[in-house]
CSV table of C-alpha atoms in Angstrom, one decimal:
chain,number,residue,atom,x,y,z
A,1,MET,CA,-89.0,-28.5,63.4
A,2,PRO,CA,-85.4,-27.1,63.1
A,3,GLU,CA,-85.1,-23.6,61.7
A,4,ILE,CA,-83.5,-23.5,58.3
A,5,VAL,CA,-81.0,-20.7,57.8
A,6,PRO,CA,-79.6,-20.0,54.3
A,7,TYR,CA,-75.8,-19.6,54.0
A,8,LEU,CA,-73.7,-18.3,51.1
A,9,SER,CA,-70.1,-19.2,50.6
A,10,LEU,CA,-67.9,-17.5,48.0
A,11,LEU,CA,-64.7,-19.2,46.9
A,12,GLU,CA,-62.1,-17.5,44.7
A,13,PHE,CA,-60.0,-19.6,42.5
A,14,SER,CA,-56.3,-20.2,43.1
A,15,ASP,CA,-53.6,-19.4,40.6
A,16,ASN,CA,-51.0,-22.0,41.7
A,17,ALA,CA,-52.4,-24.9,39.6
A,18,ARG,CA,-52.5,-25.9,36.0
A,19,CYS,CA,-54.5,-28.3,33.8
A,20,LEU,CA,-52.2,-30.5,31.7
A,21,THR,CA,-54.8,-31.5,29.2
A,22,THR,CA,-54.1,-30.1,25.7
A,23,TYR,CA,-57.0,-28.4,24.1
A,24,ARG,CA,-57.6,-27.5,20.5
A,25,TYR,CA,-59.5,-24.3,21.6
A,26,PRO,CA,-58.8,-21.5,24.0
A,27,ALA,CA,-59.1,-22.9,27.6
A,28,ALA,CA,-58.7,-21.9,31.2
A,29,CYS,CA,-58.0,-23.9,34.3
A,30,VAL,CA,-60.0,-22.8,37.3
A,31,PRO,CA,-59.0,-24.5,40.6
A,32,PHE,CA,-60.7,-24.0,44.0
A,33,GLN,CA,-59.8,-25.0,47.5
A,34,MET,CA,-62.9,-26.4,49.1
A,35,PRO,CA,-64.0,-25.4,52.7
A,36,ASN,CA,-63.8,-28.0,55.4
A,37,ASP,CA,-66.7,-26.6,57.4
A,38,ILE,CA,-69.5,-27.4,55.0
A,39,HIS,CA,-71.2,-30.9,55.0
A,40,VAL,CA,-72.6,-32.3,51.8
A,41,SER,CA,-76.0,-32.7,53.3
A,42,GLU,CA,-76.2,-28.9,53.9
A,43,VAL,CA,-75.6,-28.0,50.2
A,44,SER,CA,-78.7,-26.9,48.3
A,45,ASN,CA,-77.0,-25.8,45.1
A,46,ALA,CA,-73.7,-24.5,43.8
A,47,GLU,CA,-72.8,-22.2,40.9
A,48,LEU,CA,-69.6,-21.4,39.0
A,49,TRP,CA,-69.3,-17.8,37.8
A,50,PHE,CA,-66.8,-16.5,35.3
A,51,ARG,CA,-66.5,-13.5,33.1
A,52,LYS,CA,-65.8,-14.3,29.5
A,53,ASP,CA,-63.3,-12.6,27.4
A,54,GLU,CA,-64.6,-11.0,24.2
A,55,HIS,CA,-62.7,-11.1,20.9
A,56,LEU,CA,-63.7,-9.1,17.8
A,57,MET,CA,-63.0,-12.0,15.5
A,58,ASP,CA,-65.2,-14.5,17.4
A,59,SER,CA,-68.5,-15.5,15.8
A,60,HIS,CA,-71.8,-13.9,17.0
A,61,ASN,CA,-72.1,-16.6,19.7
A,62,GLN,CA,-69.6,-18.1,22.1
A,63,THR,CA,-70.0,-21.8,23.2
A,64,PHE,CA,-68.3,-22.8,26.5
A,65,VAL,CA,-67.7,-26.3,27.6
A,66,VAL,CA,-67.2,-26.5,31.4
A,67,SER,CA,-65.6,-29.8,32.7
A,68,GLU,CA,-64.6,-31.2,36.0
A,69,VAL,CA,-60.9,-31.8,36.1
A,70,ALA,CA,-59.8,-34.6,38.3
A,71,HIS,CA,-56.6,-36.3,39.5
A,72,TRP,CA,-54.8,-33.6,41.5
A,73,ASP,CA,-51.1,-34.7,41.8
A,74,THR,CA,-48.1,-33.6,43.8
A,75,ASN,CA,-47.0,-31.3,40.9
A,76,LYS,CA,-50.3,-29.3,41.2
A,77,SER,CA,-51.5,-30.6,37.9
A,78,PHE,CA,-54.9,-31.9,36.7
A,79,LYS,CA,-55.0,-34.7,34.1
A,80,LYS,CA,-58.5,-35.9,33.4
A,81,SER,CA,-61.7,-33.9,32.5
A,82,THR,CA,-65.4,-34.8,32.6
A,83,PRO,CA,-67.9,-32.5,30.8
A,84,VAL,CA,-70.3,-30.8,33.2
A,85,ALA,CA,-72.2,-28.3,31.1
A,86,ILE,CA,-72.3,-26.6,27.7
A,87,GLN,CA,-73.2,-22.9,27.8
A,88,GLU,CA,-73.9,-20.9,24.7
A,89,THR,CA,-73.7,-17.1,25.1
A,90,SER,CA,-73.9,-14.1,22.9
A,91,LEU,CA,-70.9,-11.7,22.5
A,92,THR,CA,-72.8,-9.0,24.4
A,93,GLU,CA,-73.1,-11.1,27.5
A,94,ASP,CA,-70.7,-10.5,30.3
A,95,TRP,CA,-70.8,-12.9,33.3
A,96,VAL,CA,-71.6,-16.6,32.8
A,97,ARG,CA,-73.3,-18.7,35.5
A,98,VAL,CA,-73.1,-22.5,35.4
A,99,ASP,CA,-74.9,-24.9,37.8
A,100,VAL,CA,-72.3,-27.3,39.3
A,101,THR,CA,-74.3,-28.6,42.3
A,102,HIS,CA,-73.7,-32.3,41.5
A,103,VAL,CA,-70.0,-31.8,41.1
A,104,VAL,CA,-69.5,-29.8,44.3
A,105,LYS,CA,-71.6,-32.3,46.3
A,106,ASN,CA,-69.3,-35.1,45.0
A,107,TRP,CA,-66.2,-33.1,46.0
A,108,LEU,CA,-67.5,-32.6,49.5
A,109,ASP,CA,-68.8,-36.2,49.9
A,110,PHE,CA,-65.5,-37.7,48.7
A,111,TYR,CA,-63.0,-35.4,50.4
A,112,ASP,CA,-59.9,-37.0,48.9
A,113,SER,CA,-58.3,-33.6,48.3
A,114,PRO,CA,-59.1,-30.0,49.3
A,115,VAL,CA,-58.3,-28.7,45.9
A,116,HIS,CA,-60.4,-29.3,42.8
A,117,ALA,CA,-60.8,-27.6,39.4
A,118,PHE,CA,-62.9,-26.8,36.4
A,119,SER,CA,-61.7,-26.4,32.9
A,120,ILE,CA,-63.5,-23.8,30.7
A,121,VAL,CA,-63.1,-24.2,27.0
A,122,CYS,CA,-64.4,-21.9,24.3
A,123,LYS,CA,-65.2,-24.0,21.2
A,124,THR,CA,-66.1,-21.0,19.0
A,125,CYS,CA,-63.4,-18.6,20.0
A,126,ILE,CA,-60.4,-17.7,17.8
A,127,LYS,CA,-57.5,-19.9,18.7
A,128,ASP,CA,-54.7,-17.9,20.3
A,129,GLU,CA,-51.9,-19.6,22.2
A,130,PHE,CA,-51.7,-16.7,24.7
A,131,ARG,CA,-55.4,-16.1,25.1
A,132,SER,CA,-57.6,-17.3,27.9
A,133,PRO,CA,-61.4,-17.3,27.3
A,134,VAL,CA,-61.9,-16.3,30.9
A,135,THR,CA,-61.1,-12.9,32.4
A,136,SER,CA,-59.1,-13.1,35.7
A,137,THR,CA,-57.8,-9.6,36.2
A,138,PRO,CA,-58.4,-7.3,38.0
A,139,ASP,CA,-59.4,-9.2,41.1
A,140,ASP,CA,-63.1,-8.4,40.9
A,141,ASN,CA,-63.2,-10.2,37.5
A,142,ARG,CA,-61.8,-13.5,38.8
A,143,PRO,CA,-64.0,-16.6,38.5
A,144,PHE,CA,-65.6,-17.7,41.8
A,145,LEU,CA,-67.7,-20.5,43.2
A,146,VAL,CA,-70.9,-19.9,45.1
A,147,ILE,CA,-72.2,-22.6,47.5
A,148,TYR,CA,-75.7,-22.2,49.0
A,149,THR,CA,-76.3,-24.2,52.1
A,150,HIS,CA,-79.0,-24.7,54.7
A,151,ILE,CA,-77.7,-24.8,58.2
A,152,GLN,CA,-80.0,-26.2,60.9
A,153,GLN,CA,-80.1,-24.1,64.0
A,154,ARG,CA,-80.3,-26.3,67.1
A,155,ARG,CA,-82.7,-25.1,69.7
A,156,THR,CA,-83.0,-26.3,73.3
A,157,MET,CA,-86.0,-28.5,73.8
A,158,ARG,CA,-88.5,-26.9,76.3
A,159,HIS,CA,-91.2,-28.8,78.2
A,160,LYS,CA,-93.6,-25.9,77.9
A,161,ARG,CA,-94.4,-23.7,75.0
A,162,GLN,CA,-93.3,-20.2,75.6
A,163,ARG,CA,-95.8,-17.4,75.3
A,164,ARG,CA,-95.2,-15.2,72.2
A,165,SER,CA,-94.1,-11.6,72.9
A,166,ALA,CA,-96.8,-9.0,72.5
A,167,ILE,CA,-96.2,-6.7,69.6
A,168,CYS,CA,-96.2,-3.0,70.7
A,169,GLY,CA,-99.0,-0.8,69.5
A,170,GLY,CA,-102.6,0.2,70.1
A,171,ASP,CA,-103.5,-0.4,73.8
A,172,VAL,CA,-100.6,-2.6,74.7
A,173,ASN,CA,-98.9,-1.2,77.8
A,174,GLU,CA,-97.2,-4.3,79.2
A,175,CYS,CA,-93.8,-5.6,78.1
A,176,CYS,CA,-93.8,-5.9,74.3
A,177,LYS,CA,-91.6,-6.1,71.2
A,178,GLU,CA,-91.2,-2.9,69.2
A,179,SER,CA,-89.8,-2.5,65.7
A,180,LEU,CA,-86.4,-0.9,65.3
A,181,TYR,CA,-84.8,-0.7,61.8
A,182,VAL,CA,-81.0,-0.5,61.8
A,183,SER,CA,-79.4,1.0,58.6
A,184,PHE,CA,-75.7,-0.1,58.3
A,185,ALA,CA,-75.0,3.1,56.2
A,186,GLU,CA,-76.3,5.3,59.0
A,187,ILE,CA,-74.1,3.8,61.6
A,188,GLY,CA,-71.0,4.0,59.4
A,189,TRP,CA,-70.8,0.3,58.4
A,190,GLY,CA,-72.2,0.6,54.8
A,191,ASP,CA,-68.7,0.7,53.3
A,192,TRP,CA,-67.9,-2.9,54.2
A,193,ILE,CA,-71.2,-4.7,54.7
A,194,ILE,CA,-72.5,-5.8,51.3
A,195,ARG,CA,-75.9,-7.2,52.4
A,196,PRO,CA,-78.3,-6.7,54.0
A,197,GLU,CA,-78.3,-2.9,53.8
A,198,GLY,CA,-80.2,-3.0,57.1
A,199,TYR,CA,-82.5,-5.1,59.3
A,200,ASN,CA,-85.2,-5.0,61.9
A,201,ALA,CA,-83.4,-5.5,65.2
A,202,TYR,CA,-86.5,-4.9,67.4
A,203,PHE,CA,-86.3,-3.8,71.1
A,204,CYS,CA,-88.3,-4.4,74.2
A,205,LYS,CA,-90.3,-1.9,76.1
A,206,GLY,CA,-93.3,-1.6,78.4
A,207,SER,CA,-94.5,-2.1,82.0
A,208,CYS,CA,-93.6,-5.1,84.2
A,209,LEU,CA,-95.6,-3.9,87.3
A,210,SER,CA,-98.8,-5.8,86.8
A,211,PRO,CA,-99.3,-9.3,88.3
A,212,SER,CA,-100.0,-10.6,84.8
A,213,ALA,CA,-96.4,-9.7,83.9
A,214,ILE,CA,-95.4,-12.9,85.7
A,215,THR,CA,-96.4,-14.8,82.5
A,216,LEU,CA,-93.8,-12.8,80.6
A,217,SER,CA,-91.0,-13.9,82.9
A,218,GLY,CA,-87.8,-14.9,81.1
A,219,SER,CA,-87.0,-17.8,83.5
A,220,GLN,CA,-88.2,-19.7,86.5
A,221,HIS,CA,-85.9,-17.6,88.7
A,222,HIS,CA,-87.6,-14.4,87.6
A,223,THR,CA,-91.0,-16.0,88.1
A,224,ILE,CA,-90.1,-16.7,91.7
A,225,LEU,CA,-88.9,-13.1,92.2
A,226,HIS,CA,-92.2,-11.9,90.8
A,227,LYS,CA,-94.2,-14.1,93.2
A,228,MET,CA,-92.2,-12.7,96.1
A,229,MET,CA,-92.9,-9.1,94.9
A,230,TYR,CA,-96.6,-9.6,94.7
A,231,GLY,CA,-96.9,-11.8,97.8
A,232,LYS,CA,-98.0,-10.4,101.1
A,233,THR,CA,-94.5,-10.6,102.7
A,234,SER,CA,-91.0,-11.6,101.9
A,235,ASN,CA,-89.3,-14.6,103.4
A,236,ASP,CA,-87.7,-12.5,106.1
A,237,GLY,CA,-90.9,-10.9,107.3
A,238,GLY,CA,-89.8,-7.4,106.5
A,239,GLY,CA,-92.0,-6.7,103.6
A,240,ARG,CA,-91.4,-6.9,99.8
A,241,PRO,CA,-87.8,-7.0,98.6
A,242,GLU,CA,-86.5,-4.0,96.7
A,243,LEU,CA,-86.9,-5.4,93.2
A,244,THR,CA,-87.7,-3.4,90.1
A,245,PRO,CA,-88.5,-5.6,87.1
A,246,CYS,CA,-87.8,-4.3,83.6
A,247,CYS,CA,-88.8,-5.4,80.1
A,248,ALA,CA,-85.8,-7.0,78.3
A,249,ALA,CA,-85.0,-9.4,75.5
A,250,THR,CA,-85.1,-13.1,76.5
A,251,GLN,CA,-84.4,-14.7,73.2
A,252,PHE,CA,-82.6,-13.7,70.1
A,253,GLN,CA,-82.3,-14.8,66.4
A,254,PRO,CA,-79.1,-14.7,64.3
A,255,LEU,CA,-78.5,-12.5,61.3
A,256,GLN,CA,-76.5,-13.5,58.2
A,257,LEU,CA,-74.0,-10.9,56.9
A,258,VAL,CA,-72.2,-10.7,53.6
A,259,TYR,CA,-69.3,-8.4,54.0
A,260,MET,CA,-65.8,-7.5,52.6
A,261,ASP,CA,-63.1,-8.4,55.1
A,262,SER,CA,-59.6,-6.8,55.5
A,263,ASN,CA,-58.2,-8.9,52.7
A,264,LYS,CA,-60.8,-7.6,50.2
A,265,THR,CA,-62.5,-11.0,50.2
A,266,VAL,CA,-66.2,-11.4,50.2
A,267,THR,CA,-67.2,-13.4,53.3
A,268,THR,CA,-70.4,-14.6,54.9
A,269,LYS,CA,-71.0,-15.1,58.6
A,270,LEU,CA,-74.0,-15.9,60.7
A,271,LEU,CA,-73.9,-13.6,63.8
A,272,SER,CA,-75.8,-14.7,66.8
A,273,ASN,CA,-78.0,-12.6,69.1
A,274,MET,CA,-78.7,-9.9,66.5
A,275,ILE,CA,-82.5,-9.9,66.4
A,276,VAL,CA,-84.8,-9.8,69.4
A,277,GLU,CA,-87.3,-12.7,69.2
A,278,THR,CA,-89.0,-12.6,72.6
A,279,CYS,CA,-89.3,-10.1,75.4
A,280,GLY,CA,-89.9,-10.8,79.1
A,281,CYS,CA,-89.9,-9.1,82.5
A,282,MET,CA,-86.5,-9.6,84.1
């Protein structure tokens, strides 16, 4: 079975677009440029997040209608809207989350344009020509779209099942896998890595001197070298070759990071070879 790895993509909305539809209530146009590296089959769910603007003259509840706005034209305008969700919130609530999975999947499945938009209308807000129901400044208050995906990690098919690495501890003296927790704050990366705060990287340690260590070999090449070491003579008749095997990582797993890049944008990336999965005698 392929390994399922969760992935998080944060998309900030673009300012250089407008919705032409005239609304009777305070409204905001929230366009997004969709990524081209996510396939619709990988999407598990998607959420639109926006921070609502509070007005003292509004009623005790605020009702928001979120619609998909279609028909992007050359003038960067949207002309048609289709309701997606109706969200009722209290005045004390801050951020609003709306499930837009179906809409985002359609956008990715029918990739006619990289730019799409939502309109957010507040039906219970006081009408104000210059007021938007959505807060967009400063930058950390801007609406954003979150796309959760499942990426299948392809693994090389092997004819034989590999033996699991022994976990260090107790009476284990041979090559084994030992826990090693890495705190990003302690190594000076805590100011730009958002999550995780740390992770178990593991490391390999132990003896590779016993004949049974052959079974922990990382490849057929190392298996042959081990057989030469523990054989009676080497191929040139001069005794065993000068080989000193050591316990080292033979397979790794990736780690997903959510971090702030140089442009102050929240980014996610799956970094390969971050977590030791198996150890062997090399």
